[in-house]
mmCIF file with all atom_site columns, C-alpha atoms in Angstrom:
data_model
loop_
_atom_site.group_PDB
_atom_site.id
_atom_site.type_symbol
_atom_site.label_atom_id
_atom_site.label_alt_id
_atom_site.label_comp_id
_atom_site.label_asym_id
_atom_site.label_entity_id
_atom_site.label_seq_id
_atom_site.pdbx_PDB_ins_code
_atom_site.Cartn_x
_atom_site.Cartn_y
_atom_site.Cartn_z
_atom_site.occupancy
_atom_site.B_iso_or_equiv
_atom_site.pdbx_formal_charge
_atom_site.auth_seq_id
_atom_site.auth_comp_id
_atom_site.auth_asym_id
_atom_site.auth_atom_id
_atom_site.pdbx_PDB_model_num
ATOM 1   C CA . ARG A 1 1   ? 0.000   0.000   0.000   1.00 61.00 ? 604 ARG A CA 1
ATOM 2   C CA . ARG A 1 2   ? 1.279   3.451   -0.990  1.00 69.00 ? 605 ARG A CA 1
ATOM 3   C CA . PRO A 1 3   ? 2.060   5.987   1.763   1.00 78.00 ? 606 PRO A CA 1
ATOM 4   C CA . MET A 1 4   ? -0.372  8.892   1.862   1.00 81.00 ? 607 MET A CA 1
ATOM 5   C CA . ALA A 1 5   ? 0.769   12.491  1.537   1.00 81.00 ? 608 ALA A CA 1
ATOM 6   C CA . PRO A 1 6   ? 0.279   14.529  4.717   1.00 81.00 ? 609 PRO A CA 1
ATOM 7   C CA . LEU A 1 7   ? -2.676  16.887  4.848   1.00 86.00 ? 610 LEU A CA 1
ATOM 8   C CA . PRO A 1 8   ? -1.825  20.587  4.897   1.00 90.00 ? 611 PRO A CA 1
ATOM 9   C CA . GLU A 1 9   ? -2.685  22.639  7.954   1.00 91.00 ? 612 GLU A CA 1
ATOM 10  C CA . LEU A 1 10  ? -4.904  25.667  7.491   1.00 91.00 ? 613 LEU A CA 1
ATOM 11  C CA . PRO A 1 11  ? -4.008  28.773  9.506   1.00 91.00 ? 614 PRO A CA 1
ATOM 12  C CA . LYS A 1 12  ? -5.926  28.701  12.793  1.00 90.00 ? 615 LYS A CA 1
ATOM 13  C CA . ASP A 1 13  ? -6.004  32.505  13.083  1.00 91.00 ? 616 ASP A CA 1
ATOM 14  C CA . PHE A 1 14  ? -7.281  33.193  9.544   1.00 92.00 ? 617 PHE A CA 1
ATOM 15  C CA . LYS A 1 15  ? -9.383  36.337  9.134   1.00 92.00 ? 618 LYS A CA 1
ATOM 16  C CA . PRO A 1 16  ? -10.921 37.275  5.755   1.00 92.00 ? 619 PRO A CA 1
ATOM 17  C CA . SER A 1 17  ? -9.665  40.542  4.277   1.00 92.00 ? 620 SER A CA 1
ATOM 18  C CA . ALA A 1 18  ? -11.790 43.515  3.249   1.00 94.00 ? 621 ALA A CA 1
ATOM 19  C CA . ALA A 1 19  ? -11.128 42.609  -0.399  1.00 96.00 ? 622 ALA A CA 1
ATOM 20  C CA . GLU A 1 20  ? -12.766 39.255  0.233   1.00 96.00 ? 623 GLU A CA 1
ATOM 21  C CA . ALA A 1 21  ? -16.189 40.842  0.822   1.00 95.00 ? 624 ALA A CA 1
ATOM 22  C CA . ALA A 1 22  ? -15.973 42.605  -2.541  1.00 96.00 ? 625 ALA A CA 1
ATOM 23  C CA . ALA A 1 23  ? -14.928 39.354  -4.221  1.00 97.00 ? 626 ALA A CA 1
ATOM 24  C CA . LEU A 1 24  ? -17.887 37.508  -2.671  1.00 96.00 ? 627 LEU A CA 1
ATOM 25  C CA . ALA A 1 25  ? -20.259 40.220  -3.920  1.00 96.00 ? 628 ALA A CA 1
ATOM 26  C CA . ALA A 1 26  ? -18.784 40.058  -7.442  1.00 95.00 ? 629 ALA A CA 1
ATOM 27  C CA . LEU A 1 27  ? -19.168 36.276  -7.525  1.00 96.00 ? 630 LEU A CA 1
ATOM 28  C CA . ALA A 1 28  ? -22.751 36.508  -6.251  1.00 95.00 ? 631 ALA A CA 1
ATOM 29  C CA . LYS A 1 29  ? -23.521 38.992  -9.032  1.00 94.00 ? 632 LYS A CA 1
ATOM 30  C CA . ALA A 1 30  ? -22.198 36.398  -11.505 1.00 92.00 ? 633 ALA A CA 1
ATOM 31  C CA . GLY A 1 31  ? -24.518 33.811  -9.936  1.00 92.00 ? 634 GLY A CA 1
ATOM 32  C CA . VAL A 1 32  ? -21.871 31.875  -8.008  1.00 94.00 ? 635 VAL A CA 1
ATOM 33  C CA . GLU A 1 33  ? -22.028 31.507  -4.252  1.00 93.00 ? 636 GLU A CA 1
ATOM 34  C CA . ALA A 1 34  ? -18.802 30.887  -2.344  1.00 95.00 ? 637 ALA A CA 1
ATOM 35  C CA . ARG A 1 35  ? -20.339 29.095  0.635   1.00 96.00 ? 638 ARG A CA 1
ATOM 36  C CA . PRO A 1 36  ? -18.767 28.339  3.998   1.00 95.00 ? 639 PRO A CA 1
ATOM 37  C CA . VAL A 1 37  ? -17.724 24.672  4.201   1.00 95.00 ? 640 VAL A CA 1
ATOM 38  C CA . ALA A 1 38  ? -19.103 24.418  7.745   1.00 93.00 ? 641 ALA A CA 1
ATOM 39  C CA . GLN A 1 39  ? -21.010 26.510  10.249  1.00 92.00 ? 642 GLN A CA 1
ATOM 40  C CA . ASN A 1 40  ? -18.793 29.091  11.980  1.00 89.00 ? 643 ASN A CA 1
ATOM 41  C CA . SER A 1 41  ? -15.929 28.347  9.591   1.00 91.00 ? 644 SER A CA 1
ATOM 42  C CA . PRO A 1 42  ? -14.061 31.044  7.633   1.00 94.00 ? 645 PRO A CA 1
ATOM 43  C CA . TRP A 1 43  ? -13.225 28.507  4.872   1.00 96.00 ? 646 TRP A CA 1
ATOM 44  C CA . ARG A 1 44  ? -15.234 28.493  1.642   1.00 97.00 ? 647 ARG A CA 1
ATOM 45  C CA . GLU A 1 45  ? -16.037 26.394  -1.405  1.00 97.00 ? 648 GLU A CA 1
ATOM 46  C CA . ALA A 1 46  ? -17.208 27.609  -4.810  1.00 97.00 ? 649 ALA A CA 1
ATOM 47  C CA . ASN A 1 47  ? -18.857 25.632  -7.599  1.00 96.00 ? 650 ASN A CA 1
ATOM 48  C CA . PHE A 1 48  ? -18.802 27.201  -11.058 1.00 95.00 ? 651 PHE A CA 1
ATOM 49  C CA . ARG A 1 49  ? -19.655 23.936  -12.799 1.00 92.00 ? 652 ARG A CA 1
ATOM 50  C CA . LEU A 1 50  ? -23.399 24.564  -12.767 1.00 88.00 ? 653 LEU A CA 1
ATOM 51  C CA . LYS A 1 51  ? -22.863 27.754  -14.775 1.00 91.00 ? 654 LYS A CA 1
ATOM 52  C CA . GLY A 1 52  ? -20.862 25.767  -17.382 1.00 89.00 ? 655 GLY A CA 1
ATOM 53  C CA . ALA A 1 53  ? -20.261 27.674  -20.607 1.00 89.00 ? 656 ALA A CA 1
ATOM 54  C CA . GLU A 1 54  ? -21.277 30.970  -18.976 1.00 93.00 ? 657 GLU A CA 1
ATOM 55  C CA . VAL A 1 55  ? -18.062 30.894  -16.935 1.00 95.00 ? 658 VAL A CA 1
ATOM 56  C CA . THR A 1 56  ? -15.109 32.576  -18.602 1.00 95.00 ? 659 THR A CA 1
ATOM 57  C CA . ASP A 1 57  ? -11.741 33.846  -17.433 1.00 96.00 ? 660 ASP A CA 1
ATOM 58  C CA . LYS A 1 58  ? -13.387 37.166  -16.570 1.00 96.00 ? 661 LYS A CA 1
ATOM 59  C CA . THR A 1 59  ? -15.981 35.426  -14.365 1.00 96.00 ? 662 THR A CA 1
ATOM 60  C CA . VAL A 1 60  ? -13.283 33.945  -12.139 1.00 97.00 ? 663 VAL A CA 1
ATOM 61  C CA . GLU A 1 61  ? -11.218 37.143  -11.721 1.00 97.00 ? 664 GLU A CA 1
ATOM 62  C CA . PRO A 1 62  ? -12.697 37.912  -8.249  1.00 97.00 ? 665 PRO A CA 1
ATOM 63  C CA . LEU A 1 63  ? -11.224 34.641  -6.950  1.00 97.00 ? 666 LEU A CA 1
ATOM 64  C CA . LYS A 1 64  ? -7.822  36.335  -6.653  1.00 97.00 ? 667 LYS A CA 1
ATOM 65  C CA . ASP A 1 65  ? -9.072  38.039  -3.465  1.00 97.00 ? 668 ASP A CA 1
ATOM 66  C CA . LEU A 1 66  ? -10.767 34.978  -1.957  1.00 97.00 ? 669 LEU A CA 1
ATOM 67  C CA . ALA A 1 67  ? -8.014  33.688  0.357   1.00 96.00 ? 670 ALA A CA 1
ATOM 68  C CA . SER A 1 68  ? -10.574 31.663  2.338   1.00 97.00 ? 671 SER A CA 1
ATOM 69  C CA . LEU A 1 69  ? -11.257 29.380  -0.630  1.00 97.00 ? 672 LEU A CA 1
ATOM 70  C CA . ILE A 1 70  ? -10.270 25.761  0.019   1.00 97.00 ? 673 ILE A CA 1
ATOM 71  C CA . GLU A 1 71  ? -12.404 23.983  -2.616  1.00 97.00 ? 674 GLU A CA 1
ATOM 72  C CA . LEU A 1 72  ? -13.005 25.144  -6.174  1.00 98.00 ? 675 LEU A CA 1
ATOM 73  C CA . ARG A 1 73  ? -14.991 23.402  -8.919  1.00 97.00 ? 676 ARG A CA 1
ATOM 74  C CA . LEU A 1 74  ? -14.361 24.825  -12.387 1.00 97.00 ? 677 LEU A CA 1
ATOM 75  C CA . GLY A 1 75  ? -15.013 21.679  -14.429 1.00 96.00 ? 678 GLY A CA 1
ATOM 76  C CA . THR A 1 76  ? -16.798 21.992  -17.795 1.00 95.00 ? 679 THR A CA 1
ATOM 77  C CA . THR A 1 77  ? -16.460 25.782  -17.855 1.00 96.00 ? 680 THR A CA 1
ATOM 78  C CA . LYS A 1 78  ? -14.847 27.946  -20.567 1.00 96.00 ? 681 LYS A CA 1
ATOM 79  C CA . LEU A 1 79  ? -11.837 28.601  -18.333 1.00 96.00 ? 682 LEU A CA 1
ATOM 80  C CA . THR A 1 80  ? -8.485  28.899  -20.117 1.00 97.00 ? 683 THR A CA 1
ATOM 81  C CA . ASP A 1 81  ? -4.881  29.044  -18.946 1.00 98.00 ? 684 ASP A CA 1
ATOM 82  C CA . ALA A 1 82  ? -5.153  32.836  -18.654 1.00 97.00 ? 685 ALA A CA 1
ATOM 83  C CA . GLY A 1 83  ? -8.014  32.492  -16.170 1.00 97.00 ? 686 GLY A CA 1
ATOM 84  C CA . LEU A 1 84  ? -5.843  30.472  -13.827 1.00 97.00 ? 687 LEU A CA 1
ATOM 85  C CA . ALA A 1 85  ? -3.962  33.682  -13.017 1.00 97.00 ? 688 ALA A CA 1
ATOM 86  C CA . ALA A 1 86  ? -6.795  34.388  -10.557 1.00 97.00 ? 689 ALA A CA 1
ATOM 87  C CA . LEU A 1 87  ? -5.834  31.257  -8.607  1.00 97.00 ? 690 LEU A CA 1
ATOM 88  C CA . GLU A 1 88  ? -2.083  31.793  -8.362  1.00 96.00 ? 691 GLU A CA 1
ATOM 89  C CA . LYS A 1 89  ? -2.149  33.219  -4.838  1.00 94.00 ? 692 LYS A CA 1
ATOM 90  C CA . LEU A 1 90  ? -4.877  31.017  -3.316  1.00 97.00 ? 693 LEU A CA 1
ATOM 91  C CA . ALA A 1 91  ? -2.451  29.472  -0.828  1.00 95.00 ? 694 ALA A CA 1
ATOM 92  C CA . ASN A 1 92  ? -5.162  27.650  1.166   1.00 97.00 ? 695 ASN A CA 1
ATOM 93  C CA . LEU A 1 93  ? -6.788  25.923  -1.825  1.00 97.00 ? 696 LEU A CA 1
ATOM 94  C CA . GLN A 1 94  ? -6.931  22.161  -1.286  1.00 97.00 ? 697 GLN A CA 1
ATOM 95  C CA . VAL A 1 95  ? -9.349  20.858  -3.945  1.00 98.00 ? 698 VAL A CA 1
ATOM 96  C CA . LEU A 1 96  ? -9.269  22.011  -7.569  1.00 98.00 ? 699 LEU A CA 1
ATOM 97  C CA . ARG A 1 97  ? -11.468 20.514  -10.276 1.00 98.00 ? 700 ARG A CA 1
ATOM 98  C CA . LEU A 1 98  ? -10.536 21.553  -13.816 1.00 98.00 ? 701 LEU A CA 1
ATOM 99  C CA . GLU A 1 99  ? -11.965 18.586  -15.721 1.00 97.00 ? 702 GLU A CA 1
ATOM 100 C CA . GLY A 1 100 ? -13.295 19.253  -19.197 1.00 96.00 ? 703 GLY A CA 1
ATOM 101 C CA . THR A 1 101 ? -11.692 22.701  -19.497 1.00 97.00 ? 704 THR A CA 1
ATOM 102 C CA . ALA A 1 102 ? -9.234  24.082  -22.064 1.00 96.00 ? 705 ALA A CA 1
ATOM 103 C CA . ILE A 1 103 ? -6.348  23.984  -19.584 1.00 97.00 ? 706 ILE A CA 1
ATOM 104 C CA . THR A 1 104 ? -2.899  23.153  -21.013 1.00 98.00 ? 707 THR A CA 1
ATOM 105 C CA . ASP A 1 105 ? 0.655   22.924  -19.714 1.00 98.00 ? 708 ASP A CA 1
ATOM 106 C CA . ALA A 1 106 ? 0.809   26.728  -19.523 1.00 98.00 ? 709 ALA A CA 1
ATOM 107 C CA . GLY A 1 107 ? -2.072  26.680  -17.050 1.00 97.00 ? 710 GLY A CA 1
ATOM 108 C CA . LEU A 1 108 ? -0.302  24.166  -14.822 1.00 98.00 ? 711 LEU A CA 1
ATOM 109 C CA . ALA A 1 109 ? 2.677   26.537  -14.668 1.00 97.00 ? 712 ALA A CA 1
ATOM 110 C CA . ARG A 1 110 ? 0.293   29.126  -13.178 1.00 97.00 ? 713 ARG A CA 1
ATOM 111 C CA . ILE A 1 111 ? -0.898  26.840  -10.365 1.00 97.00 ? 714 ILE A CA 1
ATOM 112 C CA . LYS A 1 112 ? 2.429   25.193  -9.486  1.00 97.00 ? 715 LYS A CA 1
ATOM 113 C CA . ASN A 1 113 ? 2.699   27.226  -6.270  1.00 96.00 ? 716 ASN A CA 1
ATOM 114 C CA . LEU A 1 114 ? -0.605  25.977  -4.844  1.00 97.00 ? 717 LEU A CA 1
ATOM 115 C CA . GLN A 1 115 ? 1.300   23.906  -2.311  1.00 95.00 ? 718 GLN A CA 1
ATOM 116 C CA . ASN A 1 116 ? -1.749  22.914  -0.237  1.00 96.00 ? 719 ASN A CA 1
ATOM 117 C CA . LEU A 1 117 ? -3.563  21.105  -3.058  1.00 97.00 ? 720 LEU A CA 1
ATOM 118 C CA . VAL A 1 118 ? -4.685  17.642  -1.972  1.00 97.00 ? 721 VAL A CA 1
ATOM 119 C CA . TYR A 1 119 ? -6.914  16.859  -4.975  1.00 98.00 ? 722 TYR A CA 1
ATOM 120 C CA . LEU A 1 120 ? -6.513  17.939  -8.610  1.00 98.00 ? 723 LEU A CA 1
ATOM 121 C CA . ASN A 1 121 ? -8.738  16.749  -11.455 1.00 98.00 ? 724 ASN A CA 1
ATOM 122 C CA . LEU A 1 122 ? -7.412  17.367  -14.981 1.00 98.00 ? 725 LEU A CA 1
ATOM 123 C CA . TYR A 1 123 ? -9.635  14.819  -16.771 1.00 97.00 ? 726 TYR A CA 1
ATOM 124 C CA . GLY A 1 124 ? -10.186 15.687  -20.416 1.00 97.00 ? 727 GLY A CA 1
ATOM 125 C CA . THR A 1 125 ? -7.726  18.607  -20.504 1.00 98.00 ? 728 THR A CA 1
ATOM 126 C CA . GLN A 1 126 ? -4.828  19.109  -22.923 1.00 97.00 ? 729 GLN A CA 1
ATOM 127 C CA . VAL A 1 127 ? -2.022  18.693  -20.388 1.00 98.00 ? 730 VAL A CA 1
ATOM 128 C CA . THR A 1 128 ? 1.086   16.682  -21.306 1.00 98.00 ? 731 THR A CA 1
ATOM 129 C CA . ASP A 1 129 ? 4.118   15.182  -19.593 1.00 98.00 ? 732 ASP A CA 1
ATOM 130 C CA . ALA A 1 130 ? 5.820   18.588  -19.745 1.00 98.00 ? 733 ALA A CA 1
ATOM 131 C CA . GLY A 1 131 ? 2.912   20.209  -17.912 1.00 98.00 ? 734 GLY A CA 1
ATOM 132 C CA . ILE A 1 132 ? 2.720   17.744  -15.056 1.00 98.00 ? 735 ILE A CA 1
ATOM 133 C CA . GLU A 1 133 ? 6.382   18.474  -14.294 1.00 97.00 ? 736 GLU A CA 1
ATOM 134 C CA . HIS A 1 134 ? 4.997   21.659  -12.657 1.00 97.00 ? 737 HIS A CA 1
ATOM 135 C CA . LEU A 1 135 ? 3.166   19.515  -10.092 1.00 98.00 ? 738 LEU A CA 1
ATOM 136 C CA . LYS A 1 136 ? 6.269   17.832  -8.644  1.00 97.00 ? 739 LYS A CA 1
ATOM 137 C CA . GLY A 1 137 ? 6.495   20.337  -5.781  1.00 95.00 ? 740 GLY A CA 1
ATOM 138 C CA . MET A 1 138 ? 2.956   19.653  -4.536  1.00 96.00 ? 741 MET A CA 1
ATOM 139 C CA . LYS A 1 139 ? 3.915   17.498  -1.564  1.00 94.00 ? 742 LYS A CA 1
ATOM 140 C CA . HIS A 1 140 ? 0.379   17.384  -0.103  1.00 96.00 ? 743 HIS A CA 1
ATOM 141 C CA . LEU A 1 141 ? -1.225  16.141  -3.340  1.00 96.00 ? 744 LEU A CA 1
ATOM 142 C CA . ARG A 1 142 ? -3.038  12.842  -2.681  1.00 96.00 ? 745 ARG A CA 1
ATOM 143 C CA . SER A 1 143 ? -5.209  12.420  -5.794  1.00 96.00 ? 746 SER A CA 1
ATOM 144 C CA . LEU A 1 144 ? -4.454  13.466  -9.364  1.00 97.00 ? 747 LEU A CA 1
ATOM 145 C CA . TYR A 1 145 ? -6.794  12.517  -12.203 1.00 97.00 ? 748 TYR A CA 1
ATOM 146 C CA . LEU A 1 146 ? -5.302  12.482  -15.706 1.00 97.00 ? 749 LEU A CA 1
ATOM 147 C CA . TRP A 1 147 ? -7.835  10.440  -17.732 1.00 95.00 ? 750 TRP A CA 1
ATOM 148 C CA . GLN A 1 148 ? -8.121  11.481  -21.369 1.00 95.00 ? 751 GLN A CA 1
ATOM 149 C CA . THR A 1 149 ? -5.187  13.891  -21.213 1.00 97.00 ? 752 THR A CA 1
ATOM 150 C CA . LYS A 1 150 ? -2.030  13.814  -23.321 1.00 97.00 ? 753 LYS A CA 1
ATOM 151 C CA . VAL A 1 151 ? 0.050   12.500  -20.413 1.00 97.00 ? 754 VAL A CA 1
ATOM 152 C CA . THR A 1 152 ? 1.918   9.307   -21.323 1.00 96.00 ? 755 THR A CA 1
ATOM 153 C CA . PRO A 1 153 ? 2.270   6.290   -19.022 1.00 95.00 ? 756 PRO A CA 1
ATOM 154 C CA . GLU A 1 154 ? 5.969   7.182   -18.693 1.00 96.00 ? 757 GLU A CA 1
ATOM 155 C CA . GLY A 1 155 ? 5.160   10.766  -17.664 1.00 97.00 ? 758 GLY A CA 1
ATOM 156 C CA . ALA A 1 156 ? 2.629   9.564   -15.090 1.00 96.00 ? 759 ALA A CA 1
ATOM 157 C CA . LYS A 1 157 ? 5.169   7.073   -13.699 1.00 95.00 ? 760 LYS A CA 1
ATOM 158 C CA . LYS A 1 158 ? 7.814   9.799   -13.311 1.00 97.00 ? 761 LYS A CA 1
ATOM 159 C CA . LEU A 1 159 ? 5.352   12.003  -11.443 1.00 97.00 ? 762 LEU A CA 1
ATOM 160 C CA . GLN A 1 160 ? 4.289   9.070   -9.253  1.00 95.00 ? 763 GLN A CA 1
ATOM 161 C CA . GLU A 1 161 ? 7.944   8.534   -8.320  1.00 95.00 ? 764 GLU A CA 1
ATOM 162 C CA . ALA A 1 162 ? 8.322   12.234  -7.439  1.00 96.00 ? 765 ALA A CA 1
ATOM 163 C CA . LEU A 1 163 ? 5.092   12.203  -5.386  1.00 96.00 ? 766 LEU A CA 1
ATOM 164 C CA . PRO A 1 164 ? 4.909   8.768   -3.746  1.00 94.00 ? 767 PRO A CA 1
ATOM 165 C CA . GLY A 1 165 ? 2.044   9.856   -1.464  1.00 94.00 ? 768 GLY A CA 1
ATOM 166 C CA . CYS A 1 166 ? -0.175  10.734  -4.437  1.00 95.00 ? 769 CYS A CA 1
ATOM 167 C CA . GLU A 1 167 ? -2.401  8.421   -6.448  1.00 94.00 ? 770 GLU A CA 1
ATOM 168 C CA . VAL A 1 168 ? -1.816  9.374   -10.087 1.00 95.00 ? 771 VAL A CA 1
ATOM 169 C CA . ASN A 1 169 ? -4.810  7.995   -11.954 1.00 95.00 ? 772 ASN A CA 1
ATOM 170 C CA . THR A 1 170 ? -4.611  7.898   -15.755 1.00 93.00 ? 773 THR A CA 1
ATOM 171 C CA . GLY A 1 171 ? -7.595  5.622   -16.268 1.00 87.00 ? 774 GLY A CA 1
ATOM 172 C CA . ALA A 1 172 ? -5.250  2.868   -17.463 1.00 76.00 ? 775 ALA A CA 1
ATOM 173 C CA . GLU A 1 173 ? -5.544  1.212   -14.063 1.00 65.00 ? 776 GLU A CA 1
ATOM 174 C CA . LEU A 1 174 ? -9.112  0.186   -14.721 1.00 60.00 ? 777 LEU A CA 1
ATOM 175 C CA . THR A 1 175 ? -9.679  -3.529  -15.079 1.00 62.00 ? 778 THR A CA 1
ATOM 176 C CA . ILE A 1 176 ? -12.689 -5.235  -16.521 1.00 65.00 ? 779 ILE A CA 1
ATOM 177 C CA . VAL A 1 177 ? -14.336 -7.609  -14.100 1.00 68.00 ? 780 VAL A CA 1
ATOM 178 C CA . PRO A 1 178 ? -16.180 -10.410 -15.860 1.00 72.00 ? 781 PRO A CA 1
ATOM 179 C CA . PRO A 1 179 ? -19.800 -10.930 -14.820 1.00 76.00 ? 782 PRO A CA 1
ATOM 180 C CA . ALA A 1 180 ? -20.369 -13.587 -12.184 1.00 73.00 ? 783 ALA A CA 1
ATOM 181 C CA . GLU A 1 181 ? -21.346 -16.956 -13.544 1.00 72.00 ? 784 GLU A CA 1
ATOM 182 C CA . LYS A 1 182 ? -24.975 -17.794 -13.087 1.00 66.00 ? 785 LYS A CA 1
ATOM 183 C CA . LYS A 1 183 ? -25.611 -20.920 -11.090 1.00 64.00 ? 786 LYS A CA 1
ATOM 184 C CA . ASP A 1 184 ? -27.905 -23.444 -12.650 1.00 61.00 ? 787 ASP A CA 1
ATOM 185 C CA . GLU A 1 185 ? -31.364 -23.115 -11.239 1.00 54.00 ? 788 GLU A CA 1
ATOM 186 C CA . LYS A 1 186 ? -32.541 -26.257 -9.526  1.00 56.00 ? 789 LYS A CA 1
ATOM 187 C CA . LYS A 1 187 ? -35.419 -27.906 -11.273 1.00 54.00 ? 790 LYS A CA 1
ATOM 188 C CA . LYS A 1 188 ? -38.418 -28.878 -9.209  1.00 53.00 ? 791 LYS A CA 1
#
């Protein structure tokens, strides 16, 4: 069994900034609520997936001031590499879902400093072996999904060696389980 990467610790004395209130209002105006993850918690999650094609790089710009964000779902949106600039300083972000977006290797270079990421989904993106090199410093990463990307088995293996506490899932690990044999019914 593979060792698991340690979980990052969130600052215990975190206080949202004044800019955060403006960012929350801008997101609400765009129809996205950044909700608290628990009652009396300063930490937030945001789900842009439901807005789908309406979400562009401009829509996510307010995220740059949302330091309390720990979970972000951007899958199936029109986000590009340029839009990831809004995430570059989200030091507390732990979960990032980018599946089905136009993200490439250039986008991964923008998020390489998100050291607290535990989960990253890149399913169906255009990332390659060169792009995932940017992830090697993410020592807390536990789950990385690379199905239907341009990452080769060799590239995934190299990343797995660099991040032994991370499950690098390319979809190639799936095995087909044959259906159970039916037992002959007893005749009466």
